[in-house]
Every structure is written in structure tokens, then in C-alpha cells.
PDB file of C-alpha atoms in Angstrom:
ATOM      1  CA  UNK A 200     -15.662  -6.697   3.663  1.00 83.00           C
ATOM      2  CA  UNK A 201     -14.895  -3.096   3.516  1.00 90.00           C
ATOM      3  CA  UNK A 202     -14.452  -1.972  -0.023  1.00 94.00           C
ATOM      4  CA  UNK A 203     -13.227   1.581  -1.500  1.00 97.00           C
ATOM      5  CA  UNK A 204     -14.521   2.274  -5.040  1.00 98.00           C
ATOM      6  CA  UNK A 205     -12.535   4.149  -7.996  1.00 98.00           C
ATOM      7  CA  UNK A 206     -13.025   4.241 -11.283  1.00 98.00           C
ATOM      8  CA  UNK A 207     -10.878   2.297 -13.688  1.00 98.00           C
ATOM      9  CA  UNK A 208      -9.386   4.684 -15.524  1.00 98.00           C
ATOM     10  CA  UNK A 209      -9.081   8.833 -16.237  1.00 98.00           C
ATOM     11  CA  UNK A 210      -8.050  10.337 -19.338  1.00 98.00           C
ATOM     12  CA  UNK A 211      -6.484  13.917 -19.888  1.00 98.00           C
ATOM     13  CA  UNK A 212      -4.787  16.241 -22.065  1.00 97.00           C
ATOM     14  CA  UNK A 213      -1.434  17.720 -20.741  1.00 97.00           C
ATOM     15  CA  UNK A 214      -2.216  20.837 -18.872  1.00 97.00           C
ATOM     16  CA  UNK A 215      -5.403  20.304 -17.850  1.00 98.00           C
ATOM     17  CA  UNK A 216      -7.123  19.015 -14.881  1.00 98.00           C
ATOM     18  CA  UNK A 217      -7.597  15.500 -13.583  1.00 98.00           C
ATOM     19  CA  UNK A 218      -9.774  14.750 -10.872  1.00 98.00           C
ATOM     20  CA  UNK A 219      -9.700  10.724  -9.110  1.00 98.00           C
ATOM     21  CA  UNK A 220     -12.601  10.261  -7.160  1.00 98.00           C
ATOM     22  CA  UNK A 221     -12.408   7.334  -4.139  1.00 98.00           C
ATOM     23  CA  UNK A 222     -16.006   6.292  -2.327  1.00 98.00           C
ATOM     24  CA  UNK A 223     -16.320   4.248   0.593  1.00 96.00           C
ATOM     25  CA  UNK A 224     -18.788   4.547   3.686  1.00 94.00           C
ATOM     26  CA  UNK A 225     -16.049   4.918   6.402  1.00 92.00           C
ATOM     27  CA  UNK A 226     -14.204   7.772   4.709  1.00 95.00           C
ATOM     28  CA  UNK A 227     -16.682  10.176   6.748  1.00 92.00           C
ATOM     29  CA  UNK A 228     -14.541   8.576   9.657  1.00 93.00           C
ATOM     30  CA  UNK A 229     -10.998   7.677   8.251  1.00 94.00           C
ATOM     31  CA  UNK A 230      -8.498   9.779   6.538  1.00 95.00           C
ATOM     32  CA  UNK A 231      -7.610   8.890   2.914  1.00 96.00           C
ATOM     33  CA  UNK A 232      -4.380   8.528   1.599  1.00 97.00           C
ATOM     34  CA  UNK A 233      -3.480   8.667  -2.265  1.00 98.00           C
ATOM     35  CA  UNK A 234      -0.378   6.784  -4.319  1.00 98.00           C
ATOM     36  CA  UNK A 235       0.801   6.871  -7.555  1.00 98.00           C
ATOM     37  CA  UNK A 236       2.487   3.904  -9.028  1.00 98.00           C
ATOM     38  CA  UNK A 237       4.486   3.439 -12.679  1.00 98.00           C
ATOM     39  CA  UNK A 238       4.944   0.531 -14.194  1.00 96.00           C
ATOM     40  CA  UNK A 239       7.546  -1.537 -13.060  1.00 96.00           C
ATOM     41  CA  UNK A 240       7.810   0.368  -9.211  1.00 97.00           C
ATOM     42  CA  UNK A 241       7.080   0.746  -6.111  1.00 98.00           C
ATOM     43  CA  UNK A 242       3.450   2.927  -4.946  1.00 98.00           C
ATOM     44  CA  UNK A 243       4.361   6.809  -3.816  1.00 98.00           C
ATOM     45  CA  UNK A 244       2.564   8.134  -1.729  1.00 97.00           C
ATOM     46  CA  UNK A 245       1.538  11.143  -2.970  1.00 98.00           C
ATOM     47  CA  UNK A 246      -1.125  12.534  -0.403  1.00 97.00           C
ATOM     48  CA  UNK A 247      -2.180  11.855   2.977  1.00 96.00           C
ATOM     49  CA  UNK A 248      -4.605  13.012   5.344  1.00 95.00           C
ATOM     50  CA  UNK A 249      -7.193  13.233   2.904  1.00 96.00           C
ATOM     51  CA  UNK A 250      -5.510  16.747   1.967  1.00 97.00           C
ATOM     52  CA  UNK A 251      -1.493  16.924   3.172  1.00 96.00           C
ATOM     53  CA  UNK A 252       1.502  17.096   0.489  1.00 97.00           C
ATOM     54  CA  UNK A 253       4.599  15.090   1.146  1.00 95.00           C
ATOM     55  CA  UNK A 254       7.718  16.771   0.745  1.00 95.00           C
ATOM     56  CA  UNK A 255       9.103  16.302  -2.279  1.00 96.00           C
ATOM     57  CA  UNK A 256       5.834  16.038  -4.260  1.00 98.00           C
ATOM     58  CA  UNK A 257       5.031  18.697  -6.734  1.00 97.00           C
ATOM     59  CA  UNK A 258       1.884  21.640  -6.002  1.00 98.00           C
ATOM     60  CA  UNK A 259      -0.052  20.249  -8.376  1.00 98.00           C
ATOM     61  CA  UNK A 260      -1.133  17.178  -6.659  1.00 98.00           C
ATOM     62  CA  UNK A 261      -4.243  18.113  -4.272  1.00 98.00           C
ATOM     63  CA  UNK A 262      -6.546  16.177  -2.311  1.00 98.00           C
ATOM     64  CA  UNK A 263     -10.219  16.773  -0.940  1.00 97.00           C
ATOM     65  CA  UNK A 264     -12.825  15.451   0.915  1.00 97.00           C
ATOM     66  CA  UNK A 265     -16.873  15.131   0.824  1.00 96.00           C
ATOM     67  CA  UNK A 266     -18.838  12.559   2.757  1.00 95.00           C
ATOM     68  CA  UNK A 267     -17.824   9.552   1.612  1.00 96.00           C
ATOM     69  CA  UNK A 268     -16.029  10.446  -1.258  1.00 97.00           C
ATOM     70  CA  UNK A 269     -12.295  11.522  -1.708  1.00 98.00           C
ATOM     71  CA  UNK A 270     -10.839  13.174  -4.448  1.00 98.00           C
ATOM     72  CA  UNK A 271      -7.704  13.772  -6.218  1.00 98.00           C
ATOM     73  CA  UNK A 272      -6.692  16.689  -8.408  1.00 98.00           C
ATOM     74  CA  UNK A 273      -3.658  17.050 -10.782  1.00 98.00           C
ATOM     75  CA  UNK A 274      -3.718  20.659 -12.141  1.00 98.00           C
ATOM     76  CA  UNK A 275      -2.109  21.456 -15.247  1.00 97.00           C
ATOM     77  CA  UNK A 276      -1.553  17.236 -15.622  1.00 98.00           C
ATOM     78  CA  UNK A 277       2.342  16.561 -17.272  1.00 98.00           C
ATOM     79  CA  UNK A 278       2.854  13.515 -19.111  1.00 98.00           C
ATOM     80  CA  UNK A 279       4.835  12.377 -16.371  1.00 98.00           C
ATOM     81  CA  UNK A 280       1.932  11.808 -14.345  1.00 98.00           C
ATOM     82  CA  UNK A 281       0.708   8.980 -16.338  1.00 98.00           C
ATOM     83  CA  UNK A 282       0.599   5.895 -13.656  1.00 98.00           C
ATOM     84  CA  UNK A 283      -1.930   4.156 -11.451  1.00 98.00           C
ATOM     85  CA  UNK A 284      -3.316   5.958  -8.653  1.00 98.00           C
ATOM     86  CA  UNK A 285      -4.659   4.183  -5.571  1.00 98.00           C
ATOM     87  CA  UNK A 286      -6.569   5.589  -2.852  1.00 98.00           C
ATOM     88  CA  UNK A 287      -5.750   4.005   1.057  1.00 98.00           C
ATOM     89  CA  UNK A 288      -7.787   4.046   4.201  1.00 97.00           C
ATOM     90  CA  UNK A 289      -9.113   2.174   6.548  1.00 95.00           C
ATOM     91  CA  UNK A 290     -12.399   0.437   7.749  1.00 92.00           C
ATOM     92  CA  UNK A 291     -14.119   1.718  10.554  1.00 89.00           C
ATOM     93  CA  UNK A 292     -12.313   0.691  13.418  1.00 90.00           C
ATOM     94  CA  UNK A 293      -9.092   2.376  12.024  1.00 91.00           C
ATOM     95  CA  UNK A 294      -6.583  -1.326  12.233  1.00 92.00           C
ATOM     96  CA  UNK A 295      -7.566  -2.578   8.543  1.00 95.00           C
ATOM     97  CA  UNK A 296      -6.086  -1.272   5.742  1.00 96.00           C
ATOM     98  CA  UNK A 297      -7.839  -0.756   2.661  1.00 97.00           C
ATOM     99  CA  UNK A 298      -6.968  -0.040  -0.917  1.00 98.00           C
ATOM    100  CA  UNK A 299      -8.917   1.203  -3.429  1.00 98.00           C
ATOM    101  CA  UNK A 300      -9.254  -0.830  -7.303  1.00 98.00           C
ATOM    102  CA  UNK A 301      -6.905   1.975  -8.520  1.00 98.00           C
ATOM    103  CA  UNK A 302      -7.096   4.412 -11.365  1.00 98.00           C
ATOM    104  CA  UNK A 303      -5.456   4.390 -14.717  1.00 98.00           C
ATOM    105  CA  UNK A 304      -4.520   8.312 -15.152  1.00 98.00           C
ATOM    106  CA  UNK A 305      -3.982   8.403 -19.288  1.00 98.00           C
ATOM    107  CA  UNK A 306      -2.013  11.588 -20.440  1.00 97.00           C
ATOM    108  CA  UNK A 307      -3.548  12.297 -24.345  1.00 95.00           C
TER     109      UNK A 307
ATOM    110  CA  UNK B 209      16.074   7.264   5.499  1.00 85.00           C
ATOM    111  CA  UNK B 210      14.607   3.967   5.965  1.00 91.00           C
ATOM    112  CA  UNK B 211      15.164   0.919   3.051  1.00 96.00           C
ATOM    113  CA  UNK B 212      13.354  -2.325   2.889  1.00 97.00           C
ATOM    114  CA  UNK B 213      14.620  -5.271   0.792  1.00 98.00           C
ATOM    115  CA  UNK B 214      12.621  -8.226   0.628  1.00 98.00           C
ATOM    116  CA  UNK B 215      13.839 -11.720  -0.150  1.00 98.00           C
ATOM    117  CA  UNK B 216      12.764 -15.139  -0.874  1.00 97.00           C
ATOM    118  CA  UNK B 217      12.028 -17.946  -3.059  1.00 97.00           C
ATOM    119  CA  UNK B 218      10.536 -16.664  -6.717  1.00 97.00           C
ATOM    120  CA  UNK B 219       8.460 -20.347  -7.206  1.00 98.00           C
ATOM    121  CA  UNK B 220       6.339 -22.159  -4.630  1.00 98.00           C
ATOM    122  CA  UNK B 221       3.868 -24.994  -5.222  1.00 98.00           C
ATOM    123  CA  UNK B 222       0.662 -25.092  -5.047  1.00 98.00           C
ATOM    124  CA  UNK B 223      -0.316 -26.249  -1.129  1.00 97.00           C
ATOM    125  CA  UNK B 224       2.882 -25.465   0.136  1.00 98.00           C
ATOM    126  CA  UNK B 225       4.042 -22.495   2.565  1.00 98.00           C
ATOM    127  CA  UNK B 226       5.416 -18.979   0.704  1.00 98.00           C
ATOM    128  CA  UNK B 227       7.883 -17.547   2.846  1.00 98.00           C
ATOM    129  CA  UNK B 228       9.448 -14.166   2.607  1.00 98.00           C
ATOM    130  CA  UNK B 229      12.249 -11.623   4.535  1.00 98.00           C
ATOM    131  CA  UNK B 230      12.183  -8.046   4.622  1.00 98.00           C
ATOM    132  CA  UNK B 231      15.247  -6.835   5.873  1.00 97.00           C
ATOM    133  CA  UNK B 232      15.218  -2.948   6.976  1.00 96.00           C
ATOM    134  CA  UNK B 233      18.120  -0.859   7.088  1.00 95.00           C
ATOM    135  CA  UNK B 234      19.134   2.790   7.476  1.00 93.00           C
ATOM    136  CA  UNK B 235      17.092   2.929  10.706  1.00 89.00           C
ATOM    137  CA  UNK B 236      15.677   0.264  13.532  1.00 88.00           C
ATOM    138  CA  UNK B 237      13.015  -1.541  13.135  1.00 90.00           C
ATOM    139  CA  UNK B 238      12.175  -0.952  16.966  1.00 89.00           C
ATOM    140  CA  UNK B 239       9.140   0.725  18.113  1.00 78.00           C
ATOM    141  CA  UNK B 240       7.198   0.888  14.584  1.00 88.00           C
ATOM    142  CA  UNK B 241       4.438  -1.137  12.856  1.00 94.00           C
ATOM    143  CA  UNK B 242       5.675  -2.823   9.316  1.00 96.00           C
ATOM    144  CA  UNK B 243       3.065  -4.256   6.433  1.00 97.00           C
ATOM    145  CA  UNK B 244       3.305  -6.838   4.053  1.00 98.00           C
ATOM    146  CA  UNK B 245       1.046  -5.962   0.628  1.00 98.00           C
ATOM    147  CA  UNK B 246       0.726  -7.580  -2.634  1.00 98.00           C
ATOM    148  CA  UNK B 247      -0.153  -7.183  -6.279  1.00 98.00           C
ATOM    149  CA  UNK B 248      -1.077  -9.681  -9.088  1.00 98.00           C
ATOM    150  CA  UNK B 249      -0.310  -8.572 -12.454  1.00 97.00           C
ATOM    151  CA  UNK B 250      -2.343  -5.962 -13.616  1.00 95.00           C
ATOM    152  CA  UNK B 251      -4.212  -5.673 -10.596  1.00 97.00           C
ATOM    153  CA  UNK B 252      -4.803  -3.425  -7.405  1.00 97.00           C
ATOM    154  CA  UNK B 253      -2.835  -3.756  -4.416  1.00 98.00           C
ATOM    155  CA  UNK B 254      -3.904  -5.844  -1.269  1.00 98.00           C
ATOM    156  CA  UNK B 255      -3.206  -5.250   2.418  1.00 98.00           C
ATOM    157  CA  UNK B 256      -2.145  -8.497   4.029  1.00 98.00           C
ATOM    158  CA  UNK B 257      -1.279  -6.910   7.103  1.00 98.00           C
ATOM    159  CA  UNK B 258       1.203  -5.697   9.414  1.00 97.00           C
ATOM    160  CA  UNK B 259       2.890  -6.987  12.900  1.00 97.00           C
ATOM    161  CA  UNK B 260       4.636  -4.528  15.475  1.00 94.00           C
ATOM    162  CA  UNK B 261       7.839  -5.225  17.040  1.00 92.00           C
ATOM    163  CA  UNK B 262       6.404  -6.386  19.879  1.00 91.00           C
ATOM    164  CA  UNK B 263       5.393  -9.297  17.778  1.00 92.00           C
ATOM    165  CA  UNK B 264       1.349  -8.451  18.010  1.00 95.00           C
ATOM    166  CA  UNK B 265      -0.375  -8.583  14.347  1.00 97.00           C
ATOM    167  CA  UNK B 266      -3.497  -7.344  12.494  1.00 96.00           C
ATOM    168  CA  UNK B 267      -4.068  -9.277   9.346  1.00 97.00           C
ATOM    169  CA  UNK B 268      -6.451  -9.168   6.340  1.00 97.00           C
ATOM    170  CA  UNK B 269      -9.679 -10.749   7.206  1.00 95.00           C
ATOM    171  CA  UNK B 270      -9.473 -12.621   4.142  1.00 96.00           C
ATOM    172  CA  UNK B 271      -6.241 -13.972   4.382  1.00 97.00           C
ATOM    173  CA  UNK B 272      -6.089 -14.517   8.457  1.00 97.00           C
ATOM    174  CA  UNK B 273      -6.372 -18.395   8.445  1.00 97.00           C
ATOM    175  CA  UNK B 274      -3.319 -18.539   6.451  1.00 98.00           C
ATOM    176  CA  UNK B 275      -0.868 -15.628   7.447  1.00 98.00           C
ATOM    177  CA  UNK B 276       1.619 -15.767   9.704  1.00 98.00           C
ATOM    178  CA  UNK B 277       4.036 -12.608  10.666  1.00 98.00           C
ATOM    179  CA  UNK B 278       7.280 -12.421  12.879  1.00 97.00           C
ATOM    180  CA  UNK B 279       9.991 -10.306  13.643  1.00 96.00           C
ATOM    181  CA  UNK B 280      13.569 -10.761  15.063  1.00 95.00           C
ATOM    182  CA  UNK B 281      14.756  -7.434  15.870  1.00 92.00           C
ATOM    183  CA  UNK B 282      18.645  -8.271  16.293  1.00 93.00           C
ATOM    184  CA  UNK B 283      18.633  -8.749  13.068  1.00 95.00           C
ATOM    185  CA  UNK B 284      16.659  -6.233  11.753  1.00 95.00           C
ATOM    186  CA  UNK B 285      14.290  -8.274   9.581  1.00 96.00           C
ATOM    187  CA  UNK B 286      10.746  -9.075   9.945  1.00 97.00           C
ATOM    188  CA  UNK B 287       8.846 -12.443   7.491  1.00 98.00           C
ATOM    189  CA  UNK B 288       5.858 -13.238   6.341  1.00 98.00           C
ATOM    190  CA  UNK B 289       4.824 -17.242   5.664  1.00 98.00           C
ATOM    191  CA  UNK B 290       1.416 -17.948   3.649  1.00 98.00           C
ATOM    192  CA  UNK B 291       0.101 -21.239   3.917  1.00 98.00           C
ATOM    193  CA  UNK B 292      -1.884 -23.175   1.218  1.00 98.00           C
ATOM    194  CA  UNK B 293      -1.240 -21.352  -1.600  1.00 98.00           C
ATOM    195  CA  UNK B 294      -2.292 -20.961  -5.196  1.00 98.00           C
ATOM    196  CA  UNK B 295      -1.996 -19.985  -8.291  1.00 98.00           C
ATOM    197  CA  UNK B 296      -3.943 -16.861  -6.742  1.00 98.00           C
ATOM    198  CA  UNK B 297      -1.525 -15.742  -4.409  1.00 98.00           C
ATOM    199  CA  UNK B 298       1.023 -15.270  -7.693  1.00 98.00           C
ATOM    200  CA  UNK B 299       1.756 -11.633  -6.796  1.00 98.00           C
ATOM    201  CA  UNK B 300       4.570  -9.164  -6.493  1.00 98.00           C
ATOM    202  CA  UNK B 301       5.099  -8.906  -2.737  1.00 98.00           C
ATOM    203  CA  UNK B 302       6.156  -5.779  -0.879  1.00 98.00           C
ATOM    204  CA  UNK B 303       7.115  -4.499   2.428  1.00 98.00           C
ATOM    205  CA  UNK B 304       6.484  -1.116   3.406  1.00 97.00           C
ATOM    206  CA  UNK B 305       6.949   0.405   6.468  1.00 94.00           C
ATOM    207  CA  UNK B 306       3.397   1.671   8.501  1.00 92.00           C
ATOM    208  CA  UNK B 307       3.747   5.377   9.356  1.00 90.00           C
ATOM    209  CA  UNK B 308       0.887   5.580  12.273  1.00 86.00           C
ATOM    210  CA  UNK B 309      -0.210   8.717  13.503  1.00 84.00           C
ATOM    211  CA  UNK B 310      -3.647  10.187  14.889  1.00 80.00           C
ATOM    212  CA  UNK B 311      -4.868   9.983  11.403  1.00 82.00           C
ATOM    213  CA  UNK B 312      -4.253   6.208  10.702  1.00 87.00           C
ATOM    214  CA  UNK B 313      -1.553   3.582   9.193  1.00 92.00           C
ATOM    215  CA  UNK B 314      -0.087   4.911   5.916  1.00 93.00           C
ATOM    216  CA  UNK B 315       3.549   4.056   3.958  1.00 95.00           C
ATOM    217  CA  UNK B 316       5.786   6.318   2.793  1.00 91.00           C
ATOM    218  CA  UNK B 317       8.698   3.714   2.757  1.00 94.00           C
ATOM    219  CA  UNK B 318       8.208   0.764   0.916  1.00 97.00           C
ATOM    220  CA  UNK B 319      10.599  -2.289  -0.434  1.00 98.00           C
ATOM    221  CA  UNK B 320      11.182  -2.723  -4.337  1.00 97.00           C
ATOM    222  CA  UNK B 321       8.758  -5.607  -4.406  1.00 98.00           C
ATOM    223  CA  UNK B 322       9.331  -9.371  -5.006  1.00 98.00           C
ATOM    224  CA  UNK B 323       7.656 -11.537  -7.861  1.00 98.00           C
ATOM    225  CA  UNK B 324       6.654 -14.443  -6.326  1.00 98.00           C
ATOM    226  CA  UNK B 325       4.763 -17.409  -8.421  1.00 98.00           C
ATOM    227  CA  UNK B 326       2.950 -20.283  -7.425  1.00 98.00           C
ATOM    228  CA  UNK B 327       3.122 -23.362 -10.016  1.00 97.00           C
ATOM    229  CA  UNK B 328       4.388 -26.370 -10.078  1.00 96.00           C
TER     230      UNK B 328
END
């Protein structure tokens, strides 16, 4: 089965950068999508389209994309940002949804 | 904008059928696509997949053989029933809404999650 691959966890001090990386073979092909998720609530989705903002979320959250590997960078990180992150997409033929392991973003 | 509540039993047995209601308000559930995915404690979150309101379904390979999805559009609610379970289907369950466009299925609306456990 299709599989997306993150790495457990991420630490940063407040104000600097975090970067979430997200690898799977189809990403070439599908869009990723990126949501952040605190303890105790429901996922947000914070990016989609590998690179788009939702309203509502702040500048600092970016997404990229590279072959098969999707990233996402928090600039100038707040201790608010401290949650899971999990990356979304799909397998190749675009109906199966996919979640990455998720990421532990720790704010020092 | 568009709320999801699900509902159901907390505790099901081991072997027997886990059945669950997500009723949507604040908009129809006509016309869109609508997921069920889950999370054990302390774990990542699984698709288990999503039915349309014309009642046609994709579902996790994984989980196909035991997954059933339906909808009943007058009353605004679409279910999910899991056969078989076990102690590894103890998850929180959510429903989330599928936004589909040209660049795939994502969710920006999703339900507050239930707990459900499997024990006896």
C-alpha cells in the first residue's frame, strides 16, 4: 500500500525556522495537503495544494514541493505552533487518501 | 459554514459491528463527497474512506472487507458500520467533509471526533 513518510518529530526554538519534510513516490503526481492538530482537537488544515494558504491561517505557514518530497515551513515558529503536523495526498490514481505518520513540531 | 457531529455507541465488543452517525448541518449534504477517518491514541490518522450522496463509495484498501457507508439525505446524516472489530479499531472517529477539486480530495471541515473502544 501507498505510504507517505515523515519524520517523527521536529524541534525548534521560538522564532526560528521549522521545516516538515513529507516523501512519497506519487507526490510527483498528487498535490499535498498539510494539517496541524493539538492535543485534544480536531486536524486544521493548514496548507493545500502543495503550496496554497487557507484563509484564516497565519503567513508564516508555507509549503513547497520537490520530486517526491513536500515540505513545510513555519518562519519565525511561536509557541503556539507546537502540535502534530500531518501531510495528506493521495496514491496514484487520485481516489485514495493518504496520510502521512505525522510530525511532532516541539517549540524549545 | 458547514458542522459535522458524529454520534454513536462509545463501547463495542470484540466481533461485533461499530456503527456511527455524522449528522451535517449549516449546509446540505447534497452534491459533495464526505470521509470517515480515525485515530488510535497517540497515533497518525487513517483514511477509511468516503461515500458521495449518490450513495457510490471508495474505501481504504485495508479496511474494504469490513466497511460499509450510507447516506440518507432527508435527514442530513450519512453512517459508517465496521464489521469484526477489535481491540485495533479502538480509535477516535471523525467525519470530515471531502473538498474535491482539480487538485484532489482534501478537508477543511471536520466533526469534533468520537472515542470509540472495543472491549468487552
Amino acid at each position: 500500500s501507498y505510504e507517505l513518510t515523515q519524520p517523527p518529530s521536529v524541534s525548534v526554538s521560538p522564532g526560528q525556522t521549522a521545516r516538515i519534510t513529507c516523501s512519497g513516490d506519487a507526490l510527483p503526481k498528487q498535490y499535498a495537503y498539510w494539517y496541524q492538530q493539538k492535543p485534544g482537537q480536531a486536524p486544521v488544515l493548514v496548507i493545500y495544494k502543495d503550496s496554497e494558504r487557507p484563509s484564516g491561517i497565519p503567513e508564516r505557514f508555507s509549503g513547497s514541493s520537490s520530486g517526491t518530497t513536500v515540505t513545510l515551513t513555519i518562519s519565525g515558529v511561536q509557541a503556539e505552533d507546537e502540535a502534530d503536523y500531518y501531510c495528506q495526498s493521495a496514491d496514484s490514481s487520485g481516489t485514495f487518501v493518504v496520510f502521512g505518520g505525522g510530525t511532532k513540531l516541539t517549540v524549545l | 459554514q458547514v458542522q459535522l457531529q458524529e454520534s454513536g455507541p462509545g463501547l463495542v465488543k470484540p466481533s461485533e459491528t461499530l456503527s456511527l452517525t455524522c449528522t451535517v448541518s449549516g449546509g446540505s449534504i447534497s452534491s459533495y463527497y464526505w470521509s470517515w477517518i480515525r485515530q488510535p491514541a497517540g497515533k497518525g490518522l487513517e483514511w477509511i474512506g468516503r461515500i458521495y450522496t449518490s450513495g457510490s463509495t471508495n474505501y481504504n484498501p485495508s479496511l474494504k472487507s469490513r466497511v460499509t457507508m450510507s447516506v440518507d439525505t432527508s435527514k442530513n446524516q450519512f453512517s459508517l458500520k465496521l464489521s469484526s472489530v477489535t481491540a485495533a479499531d479502538t480509535a477516535v472517529y471523525y467525519c470530515a467533509s471531502d473538498y474535491y477539486d482539480s487538485s484532489g480530495y482534501y478537508y477543511f471541515h471536520w466533526g469534533q471526533g468520537t472515542l470509540v473502544t472495543v472491549s468487552s
